[in-house]
Structure formats: C-alpha cells, structure tokens
mmCIF file of C-alpha atoms in Angstrom:
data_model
loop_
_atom_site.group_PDB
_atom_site.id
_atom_site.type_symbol
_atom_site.label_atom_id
_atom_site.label_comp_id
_atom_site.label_asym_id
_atom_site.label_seq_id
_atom_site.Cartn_x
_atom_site.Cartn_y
_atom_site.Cartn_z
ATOM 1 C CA UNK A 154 -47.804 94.023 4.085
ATOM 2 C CA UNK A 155 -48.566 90.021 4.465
ATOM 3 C CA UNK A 156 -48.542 89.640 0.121
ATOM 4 C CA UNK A 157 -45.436 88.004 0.539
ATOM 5 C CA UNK A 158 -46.714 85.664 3.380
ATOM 6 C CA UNK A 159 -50.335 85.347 1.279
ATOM 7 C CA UNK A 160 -48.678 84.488 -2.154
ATOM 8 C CA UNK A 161 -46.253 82.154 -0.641
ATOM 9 C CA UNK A 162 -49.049 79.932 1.157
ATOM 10 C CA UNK A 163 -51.102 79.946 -1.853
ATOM 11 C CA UNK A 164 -48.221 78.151 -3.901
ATOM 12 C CA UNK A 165 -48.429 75.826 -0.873
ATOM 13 C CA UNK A 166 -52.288 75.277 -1.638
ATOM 14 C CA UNK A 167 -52.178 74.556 -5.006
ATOM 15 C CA UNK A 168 -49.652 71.657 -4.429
ATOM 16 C CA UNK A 169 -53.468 69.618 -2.930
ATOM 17 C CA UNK A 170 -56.439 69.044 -5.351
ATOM 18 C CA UNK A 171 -59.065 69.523 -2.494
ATOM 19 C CA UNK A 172 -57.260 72.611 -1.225
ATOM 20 C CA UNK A 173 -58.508 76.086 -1.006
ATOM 21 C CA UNK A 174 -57.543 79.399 0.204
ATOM 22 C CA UNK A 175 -60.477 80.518 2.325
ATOM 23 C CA UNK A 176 -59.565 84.043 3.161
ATOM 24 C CA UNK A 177 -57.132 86.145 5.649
ATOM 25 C CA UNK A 178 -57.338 87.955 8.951
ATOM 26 C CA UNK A 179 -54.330 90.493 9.352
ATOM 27 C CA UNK A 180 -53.219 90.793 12.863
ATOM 28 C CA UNK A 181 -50.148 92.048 12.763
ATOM 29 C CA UNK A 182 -48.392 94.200 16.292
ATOM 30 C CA UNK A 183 -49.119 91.458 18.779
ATOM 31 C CA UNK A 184 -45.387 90.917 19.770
ATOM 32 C CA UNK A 185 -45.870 89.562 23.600
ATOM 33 C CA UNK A 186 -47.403 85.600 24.555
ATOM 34 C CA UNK A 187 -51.619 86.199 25.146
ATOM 35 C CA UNK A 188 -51.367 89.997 23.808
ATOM 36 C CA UNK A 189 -53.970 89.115 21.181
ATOM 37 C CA UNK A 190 -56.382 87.858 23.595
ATOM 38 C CA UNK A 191 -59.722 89.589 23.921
ATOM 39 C CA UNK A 192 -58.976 90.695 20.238
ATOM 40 C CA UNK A 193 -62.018 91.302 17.510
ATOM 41 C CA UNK A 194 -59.080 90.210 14.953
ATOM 42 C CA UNK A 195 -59.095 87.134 16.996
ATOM 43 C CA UNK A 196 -62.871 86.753 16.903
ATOM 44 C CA UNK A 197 -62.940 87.403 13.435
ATOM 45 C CA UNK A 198 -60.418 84.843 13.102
ATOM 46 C CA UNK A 199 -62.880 82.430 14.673
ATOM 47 C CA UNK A 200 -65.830 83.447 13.310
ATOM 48 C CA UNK A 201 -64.185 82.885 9.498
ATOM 49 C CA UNK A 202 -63.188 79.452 10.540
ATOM 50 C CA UNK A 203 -66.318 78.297 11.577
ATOM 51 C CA UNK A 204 -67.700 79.602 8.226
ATOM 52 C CA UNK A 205 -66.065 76.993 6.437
ATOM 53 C CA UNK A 206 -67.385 74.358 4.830
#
C-alpha cells in the first residue's frame, strides 16, 4: 500500500551523501485531527526515532 510513497522518498534520500532510510511505521485510517493519539503505531513511531543514531 505505501510502496509508492516508500520508493518515492527513497529517490529523495539518495539525492544526500549522509542520508539514510531508517525504516517505516504504516499508519494508515487516521482521517480526523488527534485520531492517532494514544496510538501504539504512534509509539512505535517514537520509539524508532529515538533509535537512531
């Protein structure tokens, strides 16, 4: 479902030297402002950004 998205951004990436495509969360169906709140794809979201280094 997000290949296009994913595939597009990572033609984006390799335009920058340091760049590097880290990894994804999918959380797609939140259609409405603070729906995604309390969400684990929002904590994992979190949790894989403070993983990088």
């Amino acid at each position: 479902m997000d290949e296009g998205a994913c595939k597009g951004l990572q033609g984006w990436i390799d335009c920058f030297e340091k760049a590097r495509f880290a990894g994804k969360v999918f959380a797609g169906g939140y259609d409405k402002p603070k729906s995604i709140e309390g969400s684990e794809k929002l904590k994992e979201a979190y949790e894989m950004g403070k993983a990088i280094e």
